[in-house]
Each structure stands twice: as C-alpha cells, then as structure tokens.
XYZ file of C-alpha atoms in Angstrom:
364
model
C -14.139 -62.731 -33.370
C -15.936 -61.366 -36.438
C -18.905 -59.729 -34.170
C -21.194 -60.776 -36.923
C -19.355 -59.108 -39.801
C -18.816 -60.658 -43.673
C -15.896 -62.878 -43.608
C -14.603 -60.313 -46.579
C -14.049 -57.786 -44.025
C -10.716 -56.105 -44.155
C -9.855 -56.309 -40.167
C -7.546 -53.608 -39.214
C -7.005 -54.786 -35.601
C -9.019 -57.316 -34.114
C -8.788 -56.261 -30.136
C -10.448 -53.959 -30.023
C -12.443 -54.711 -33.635
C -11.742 -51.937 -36.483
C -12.627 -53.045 -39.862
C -14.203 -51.519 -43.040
C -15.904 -53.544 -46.327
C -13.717 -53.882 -49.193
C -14.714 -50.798 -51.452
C -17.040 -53.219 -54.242
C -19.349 -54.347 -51.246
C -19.949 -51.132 -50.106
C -21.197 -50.274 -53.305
C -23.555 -52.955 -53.854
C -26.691 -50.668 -51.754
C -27.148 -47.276 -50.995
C -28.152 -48.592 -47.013
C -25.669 -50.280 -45.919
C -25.926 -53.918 -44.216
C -25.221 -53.780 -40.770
C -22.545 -56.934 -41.517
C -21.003 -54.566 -43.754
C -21.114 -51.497 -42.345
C -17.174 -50.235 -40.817
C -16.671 -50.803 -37.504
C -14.441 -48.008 -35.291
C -13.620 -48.578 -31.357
C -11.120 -47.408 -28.882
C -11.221 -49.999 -26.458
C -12.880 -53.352 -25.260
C -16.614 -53.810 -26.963
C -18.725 -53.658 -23.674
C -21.698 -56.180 -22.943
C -24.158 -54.185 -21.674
C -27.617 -55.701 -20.566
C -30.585 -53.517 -21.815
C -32.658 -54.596 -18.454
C -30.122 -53.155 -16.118
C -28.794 -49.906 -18.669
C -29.943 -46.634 -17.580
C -28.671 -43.024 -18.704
C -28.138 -39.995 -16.609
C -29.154 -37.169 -17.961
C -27.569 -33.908 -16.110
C -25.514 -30.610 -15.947
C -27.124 -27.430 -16.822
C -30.951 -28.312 -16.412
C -33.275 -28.405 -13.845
C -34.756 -31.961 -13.930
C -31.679 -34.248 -14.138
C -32.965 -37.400 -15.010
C -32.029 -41.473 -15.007
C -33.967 -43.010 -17.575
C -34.577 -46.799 -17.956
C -34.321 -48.105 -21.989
C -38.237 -48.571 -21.323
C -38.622 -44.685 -20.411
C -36.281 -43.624 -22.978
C -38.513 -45.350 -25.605
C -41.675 -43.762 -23.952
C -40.345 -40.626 -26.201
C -41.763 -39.962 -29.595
C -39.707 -42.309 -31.666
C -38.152 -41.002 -34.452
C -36.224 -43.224 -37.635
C -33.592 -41.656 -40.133
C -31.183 -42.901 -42.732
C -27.564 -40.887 -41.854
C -24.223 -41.476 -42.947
C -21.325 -41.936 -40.402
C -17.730 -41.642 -41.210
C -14.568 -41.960 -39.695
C -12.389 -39.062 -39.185
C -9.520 -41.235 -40.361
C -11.163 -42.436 -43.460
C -8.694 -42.913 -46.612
C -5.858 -42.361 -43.711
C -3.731 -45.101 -46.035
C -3.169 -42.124 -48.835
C -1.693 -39.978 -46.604
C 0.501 -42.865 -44.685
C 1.833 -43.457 -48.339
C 3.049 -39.606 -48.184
C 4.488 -39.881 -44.669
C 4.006 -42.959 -41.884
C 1.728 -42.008 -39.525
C 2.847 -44.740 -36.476
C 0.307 -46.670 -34.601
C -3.402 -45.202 -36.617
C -4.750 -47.642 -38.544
C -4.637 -47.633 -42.690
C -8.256 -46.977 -43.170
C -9.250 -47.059 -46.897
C -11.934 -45.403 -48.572
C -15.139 -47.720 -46.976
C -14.619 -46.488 -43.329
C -18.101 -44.473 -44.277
C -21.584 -46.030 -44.171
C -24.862 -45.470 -44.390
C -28.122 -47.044 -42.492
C -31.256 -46.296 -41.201
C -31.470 -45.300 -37.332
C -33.947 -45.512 -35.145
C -34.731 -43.847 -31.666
C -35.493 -40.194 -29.869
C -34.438 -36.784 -30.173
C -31.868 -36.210 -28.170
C -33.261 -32.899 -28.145
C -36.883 -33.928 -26.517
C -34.909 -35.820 -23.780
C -32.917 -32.538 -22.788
C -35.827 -30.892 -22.905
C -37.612 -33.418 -20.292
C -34.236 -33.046 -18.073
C -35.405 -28.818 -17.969
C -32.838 -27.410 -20.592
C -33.617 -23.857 -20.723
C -34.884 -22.523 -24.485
C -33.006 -19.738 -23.931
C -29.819 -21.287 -23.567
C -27.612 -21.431 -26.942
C -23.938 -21.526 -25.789
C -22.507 -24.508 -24.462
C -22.120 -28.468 -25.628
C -23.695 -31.756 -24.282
C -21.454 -34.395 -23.750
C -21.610 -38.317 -23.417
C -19.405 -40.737 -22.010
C -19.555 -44.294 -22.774
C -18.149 -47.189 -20.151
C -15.325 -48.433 -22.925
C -12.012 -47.446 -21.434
C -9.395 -47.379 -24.020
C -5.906 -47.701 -22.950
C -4.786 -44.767 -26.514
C -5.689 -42.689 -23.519
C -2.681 -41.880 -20.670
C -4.047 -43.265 -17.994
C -6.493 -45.184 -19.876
C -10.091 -43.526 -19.716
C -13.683 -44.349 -21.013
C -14.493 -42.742 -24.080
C -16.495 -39.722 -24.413
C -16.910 -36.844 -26.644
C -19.265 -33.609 -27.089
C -20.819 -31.553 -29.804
C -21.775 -27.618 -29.659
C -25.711 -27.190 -27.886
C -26.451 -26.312 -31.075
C -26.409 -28.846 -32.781
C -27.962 -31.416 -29.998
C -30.847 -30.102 -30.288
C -31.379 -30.576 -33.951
C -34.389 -32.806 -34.788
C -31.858 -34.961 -36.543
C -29.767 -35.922 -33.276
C -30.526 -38.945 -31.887
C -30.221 -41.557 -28.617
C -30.804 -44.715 -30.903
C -31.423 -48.274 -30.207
C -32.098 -49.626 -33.218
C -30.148 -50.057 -36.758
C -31.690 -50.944 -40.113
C -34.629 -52.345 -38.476
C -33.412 -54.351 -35.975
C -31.689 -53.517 -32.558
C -28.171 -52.231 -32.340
C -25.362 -55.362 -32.206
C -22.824 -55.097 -29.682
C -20.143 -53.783 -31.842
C -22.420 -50.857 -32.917
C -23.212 -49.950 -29.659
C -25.817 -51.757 -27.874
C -28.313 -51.078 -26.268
C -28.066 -47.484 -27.074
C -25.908 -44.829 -28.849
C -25.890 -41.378 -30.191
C -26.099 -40.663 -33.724
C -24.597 -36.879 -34.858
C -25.058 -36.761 -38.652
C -23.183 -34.720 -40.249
C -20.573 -35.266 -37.577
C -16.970 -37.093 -37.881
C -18.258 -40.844 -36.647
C -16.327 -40.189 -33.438
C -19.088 -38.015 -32.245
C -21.653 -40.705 -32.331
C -20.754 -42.072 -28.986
C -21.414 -45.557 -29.019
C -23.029 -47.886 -25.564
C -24.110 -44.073 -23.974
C -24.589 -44.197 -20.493
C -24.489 -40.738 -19.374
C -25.448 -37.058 -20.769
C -24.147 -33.520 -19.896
C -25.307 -30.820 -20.837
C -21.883 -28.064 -19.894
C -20.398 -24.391 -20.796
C -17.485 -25.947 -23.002
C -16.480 -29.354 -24.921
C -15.794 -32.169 -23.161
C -12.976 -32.916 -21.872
C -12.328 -36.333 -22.444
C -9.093 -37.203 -24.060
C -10.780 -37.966 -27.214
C -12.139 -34.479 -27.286
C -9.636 -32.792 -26.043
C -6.624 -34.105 -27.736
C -7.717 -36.719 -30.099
C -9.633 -35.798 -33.058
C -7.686 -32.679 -33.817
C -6.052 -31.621 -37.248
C -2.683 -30.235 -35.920
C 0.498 -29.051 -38.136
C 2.468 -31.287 -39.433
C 5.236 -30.644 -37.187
C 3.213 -31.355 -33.777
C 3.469 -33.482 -31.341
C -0.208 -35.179 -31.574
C -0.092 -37.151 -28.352
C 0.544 -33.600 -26.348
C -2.097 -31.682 -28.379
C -4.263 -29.590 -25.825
C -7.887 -27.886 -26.679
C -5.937 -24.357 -27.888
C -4.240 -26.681 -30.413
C -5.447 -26.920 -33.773
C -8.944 -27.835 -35.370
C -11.149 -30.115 -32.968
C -12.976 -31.964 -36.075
C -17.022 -31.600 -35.997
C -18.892 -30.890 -39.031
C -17.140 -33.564 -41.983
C -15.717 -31.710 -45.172
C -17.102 -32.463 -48.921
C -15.309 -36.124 -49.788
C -15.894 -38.525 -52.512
C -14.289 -41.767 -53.112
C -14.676 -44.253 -56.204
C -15.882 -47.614 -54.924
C -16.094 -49.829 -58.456
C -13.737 -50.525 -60.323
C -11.387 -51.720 -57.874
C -8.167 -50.493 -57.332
C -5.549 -51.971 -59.835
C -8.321 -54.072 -62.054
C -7.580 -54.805 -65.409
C -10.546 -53.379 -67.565
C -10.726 -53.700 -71.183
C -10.676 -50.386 -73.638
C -13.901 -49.010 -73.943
C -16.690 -48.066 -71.552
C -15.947 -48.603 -68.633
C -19.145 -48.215 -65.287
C -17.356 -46.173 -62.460
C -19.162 -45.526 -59.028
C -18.611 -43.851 -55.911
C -19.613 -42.039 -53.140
C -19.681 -38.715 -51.928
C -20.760 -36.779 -48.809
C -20.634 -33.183 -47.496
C -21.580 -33.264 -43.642
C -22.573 -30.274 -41.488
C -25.163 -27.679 -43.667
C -23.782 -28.612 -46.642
C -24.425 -31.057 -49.519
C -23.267 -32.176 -52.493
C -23.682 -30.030 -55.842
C -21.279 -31.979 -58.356
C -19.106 -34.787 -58.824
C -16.113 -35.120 -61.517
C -14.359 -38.091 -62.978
C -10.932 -37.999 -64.987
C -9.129 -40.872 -66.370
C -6.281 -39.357 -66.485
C -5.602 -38.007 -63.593
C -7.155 -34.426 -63.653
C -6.102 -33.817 -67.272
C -9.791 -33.967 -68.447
C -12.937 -34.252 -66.389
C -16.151 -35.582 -66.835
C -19.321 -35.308 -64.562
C -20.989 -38.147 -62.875
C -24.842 -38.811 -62.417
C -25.760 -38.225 -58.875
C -28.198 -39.725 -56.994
C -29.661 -37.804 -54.060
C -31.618 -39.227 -51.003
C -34.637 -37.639 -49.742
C -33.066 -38.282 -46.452
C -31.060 -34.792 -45.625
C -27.948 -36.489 -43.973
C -27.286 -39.589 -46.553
C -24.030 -39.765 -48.595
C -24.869 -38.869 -52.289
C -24.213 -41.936 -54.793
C -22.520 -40.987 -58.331
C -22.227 -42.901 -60.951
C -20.567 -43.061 -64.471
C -20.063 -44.784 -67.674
C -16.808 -43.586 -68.934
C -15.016 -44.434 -72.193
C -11.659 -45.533 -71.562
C -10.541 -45.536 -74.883
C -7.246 -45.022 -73.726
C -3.805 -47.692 -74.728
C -3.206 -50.466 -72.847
C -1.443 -49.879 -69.743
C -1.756 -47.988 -66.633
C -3.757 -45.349 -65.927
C -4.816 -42.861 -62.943
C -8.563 -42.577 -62.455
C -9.306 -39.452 -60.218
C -12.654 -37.993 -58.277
C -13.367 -34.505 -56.895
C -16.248 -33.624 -55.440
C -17.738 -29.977 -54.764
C -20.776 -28.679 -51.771
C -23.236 -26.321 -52.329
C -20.574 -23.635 -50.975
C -18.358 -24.336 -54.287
C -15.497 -25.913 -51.786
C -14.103 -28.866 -53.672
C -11.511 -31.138 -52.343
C -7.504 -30.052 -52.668
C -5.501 -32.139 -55.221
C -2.939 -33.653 -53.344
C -2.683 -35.857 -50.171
C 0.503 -33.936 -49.438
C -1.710 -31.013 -49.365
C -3.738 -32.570 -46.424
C -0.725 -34.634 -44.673
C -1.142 -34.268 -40.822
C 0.038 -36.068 -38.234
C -2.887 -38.250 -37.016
C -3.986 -38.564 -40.627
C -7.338 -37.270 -40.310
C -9.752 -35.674 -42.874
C -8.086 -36.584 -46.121
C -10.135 -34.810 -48.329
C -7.770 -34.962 -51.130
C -8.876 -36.356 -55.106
C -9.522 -40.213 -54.859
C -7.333 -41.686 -57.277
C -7.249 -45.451 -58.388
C -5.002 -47.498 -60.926
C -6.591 -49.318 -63.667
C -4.402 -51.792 -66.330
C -5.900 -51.078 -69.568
C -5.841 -54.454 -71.900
C-alpha cells in the first residue's frame, strides 16, 4: 500500500509504512508535498473516524477535559510551516561504520517540511486548569498504535518538558499543507513539537497528560536514547544516556545525487540544513574535496522560526576526472558545527548522526 505516496518513494518497510523521498525530490520545494514528505511509524496505521475521536485532556489540572474534534477546533486556530525529522535520519552512514540490526537505513530525506494547521496545545491546557505557576513537569500523549518493537507490545506515546508545551509554536493539528491530515500522517489529529526529534510529534493523539516526569512509555523511556556504544539498547532505562528532545545543527546535500557523473566545471549543489530547539542556522560550508578546502553556501532563511534553512551553491569543480568526495558542515548561532566523522557519532540505535554529509561524484 503506498498510503498515497509518489511511486519514487524509497519504502523501508512496508508493514508498518516507513519511507523517505529520494534526496532530488525533496529538493524540488522548500514545503514539502504531503506525497513526498517521509513517513515514520511503529506499528499498524490506525483508522480513526473524526465523528467518533475525542481527546482526554488530564493529570495535573483542575478541569480535565474530553474534547470532540468540533470543540477542539472551537480554539483559536493557529497555522505554521515546521520542519520534522527523524531521530534516525542519515542512520545508513553510521550502519556503514558498524551494523546496527533491525533500525531501518534512513538516508538523508527522513526530514520535511510543511505547513500545519490547528491549536495551541498550550490554550487547550490552559482550558483543562493548568496552573501558570507551574513550570516543572512534562505533558504526555499516547496514541492507540500498538507497536509490537515494544516487550509486550504497547501503544505509542511520548512526552516533552512543560516547558516547551506551552510554547505558542506547539500544536494539536488536524490539518497539513492545506488540507486535512492523511491517515499515515496521523489523522484526524496529531501533535506537532518543532524543534523536536519527529518522534515527539505523536501522531492519531487521543489522550493528554499533563505529569511530574517524562512519560513512561517505552518509546520514552528506552527508545529514543543516545547510549554508548557498548550498551545494550533494548535494556536502556530513563538513568541511561541522552533521552533525545531538542534536534542538533544537521545539513545534508540533496542535488547532485550521490555517485552522478557531472562534467568539470560549475557544478549547482543544494541542501538542507536545520538547527532545532533555540537555535538556528548561522553558516553552511561546501568542500569538494572532502574538507581540504571549503566554500560557503547561499542560505535561504524562512520567516517561519522552525523551518529547515535551504543552501545553495554553484561550485567549480574544476577538478580531473574521477572520483571525488563532496562534503557539508553546517554551524548554529551557538558556533556548534557538526563532528567530522560518523565514527565520531556511531551509537547503537544509530540516532542523531550529525556528522559532515559527504557524497561521491565521477568527474568526466
């Protein structure tokens, strides 16, 4: 089942559906078609029917509520364009370092961008009687997708800190560049954290929590953590390692493609790049030749705060025929930049690869 994706999708498992674009198509707009845009799950897609769908709103305030999709959209509506990545995004460079068994190869197009469309999350919590005061704590959602990654299977769920829910830019959306959410992308409602690994984003939301700690789902607890690389991933706890939240400065080069024969001369490069969290992107480097030499791309900002930053490049490869390493670094407004080396990165559920993007090109 393609669940209304391009045919050109590269499908990484098709039960339950995980695919991302090949890298040229993601390039071709800054928003990205909903047919194109990568596709993560955990489990079976539910079917949920908007007219029956209701979300519980509860925990630490003083109103708990059950809101129909009709009350939910009684809220101030809100629309913003945010980028959503997975955690495991350019996973296949670090599988090429060391196999990672049973996570998927993701590439460098398990990130998109569109335009969202719903209600603070914030407003709602505020409706349920969230005190002001309040500042520690997280809200959590669970979703009715049981995945069976989970021993014994659950449904999936995740939190983020109190924090950051109430952010203006946190939102319970229905609606996804313009038109209502597909099935796949979480129908008929989902959260959107920017700035947030995509796993955050809890897709088909049916219930909200506001708590003292993070969630304790399985893919809070002990999925979605960076752990050494000599740790057992499937027993990590919530004392182990770094639960992933905010997403560290990345880049990737999206044209030309990987191992395309370009002729000597210039040569139009593109990419993306995206800091998540409070940070953004300040600069963007190119080298053909594999961090020998570096050039700096054009960047092209969005006036939308949590949007990916597009770079691009015309570069002079005025190099001899043959085979060459085209590299990409990326730095945030903190002056972090990305390490070197995917061996620098290497962990064992091969998330956050923040190392250079590198590509092959065949100089004729």
């Amino acid at each position: 089942m393609s669940w209304g994706k391009r045919a050109e999708m590269i499908v990484h498992e098709q039960d339950p559906y995980n695919a991302e674009p090949p890298p040229g198509l993601l390039a071709d707009a800054f928003i990205t078609p909903t047919d194109v845009f990568y596709s993560r799950n955990h489990g079976p897609i539910p079917d949920l029917d908007p007219e029956t769908w209701s979300l519980r709103v509860d925990g630490q305030v003083s109103r708990p509520l059950t809101l129909t999709l009709d009350q939910l959209q009684a809220f101030e509506h809100v629309t913003l364009s945010a980028t959503l990545q997975c955690a495991g995004n350019r996973r296949a460079d670090l599988i090429r370092v060391r196999d990672i068994p049973g996570e998927h190869p993701w590439g460098r197009a398990a990130t998109s961008t569109a335009t969202w469309t719903g209600v603070r999350l914030r407003d709602v919590l505020d409706a349920a009687g969230l005190d002001p005061t309040l500042t520690d704590g997280h809200v959590a959602f669970d979703a009715p997708d049981v995945s069976p990654i989970a021993d014994p299977p659950q449904p999936y769920g995740g939190s983020v800190p109190l924090t950051k829910a109430r952010g203006p830019e946190v939102l319970l959306a229905w609606a996804m560049n313009g038109e209502p959410l597909t099935q796949v992308h979480g129908a008929p409602v989902r959260v959107v954290v920017p700035g947030y690994i995509g796993a955050r984003s809890v897709k088909w939301v049916q219930h909200v929590t506001v708590q003292p700690g993070p969630s304790d789902n399985y893919f809070q607890a002990t999925a979605y953590r960076i752990v050494p690389p000599d740790a057992d991933p499937k027993h990590a706890g919530p004392a182990d390692g770094i639960s992933l939240g905010p997403v560290p400065v990345n880049a990737a080069i999206l044209t030309p493609a990987d191992s395309s024969h370009p002729p000597a001369g210039r040569t139009h490069i593109s990419g993306y790049a995206y800091a998540g969290g409070d940070r953004t992107v300040a600069r963007v480097d190119v080298s053909a030749d594999d961090g020998a030499t570096w050039t700096q791309a054009e960047l092209t900002h969005s006036d939308d705060r949590w949007t990916w930053t597009t770079w691009t490049l015309d570069l002079d490869l005025d190099l001899e025929p043959g085979r060459h390493v085209l590299a990409v670094r990326a730095w945030d407004n903190t002056g972090a930049q990305q390490p070197q080396s995917p061996e620098a990165v290497w962990n064992p559920k091969g998330y956050a690869n923040t190392s250079w993007d590198r590509l092959q090109l065949d100089v004729v």
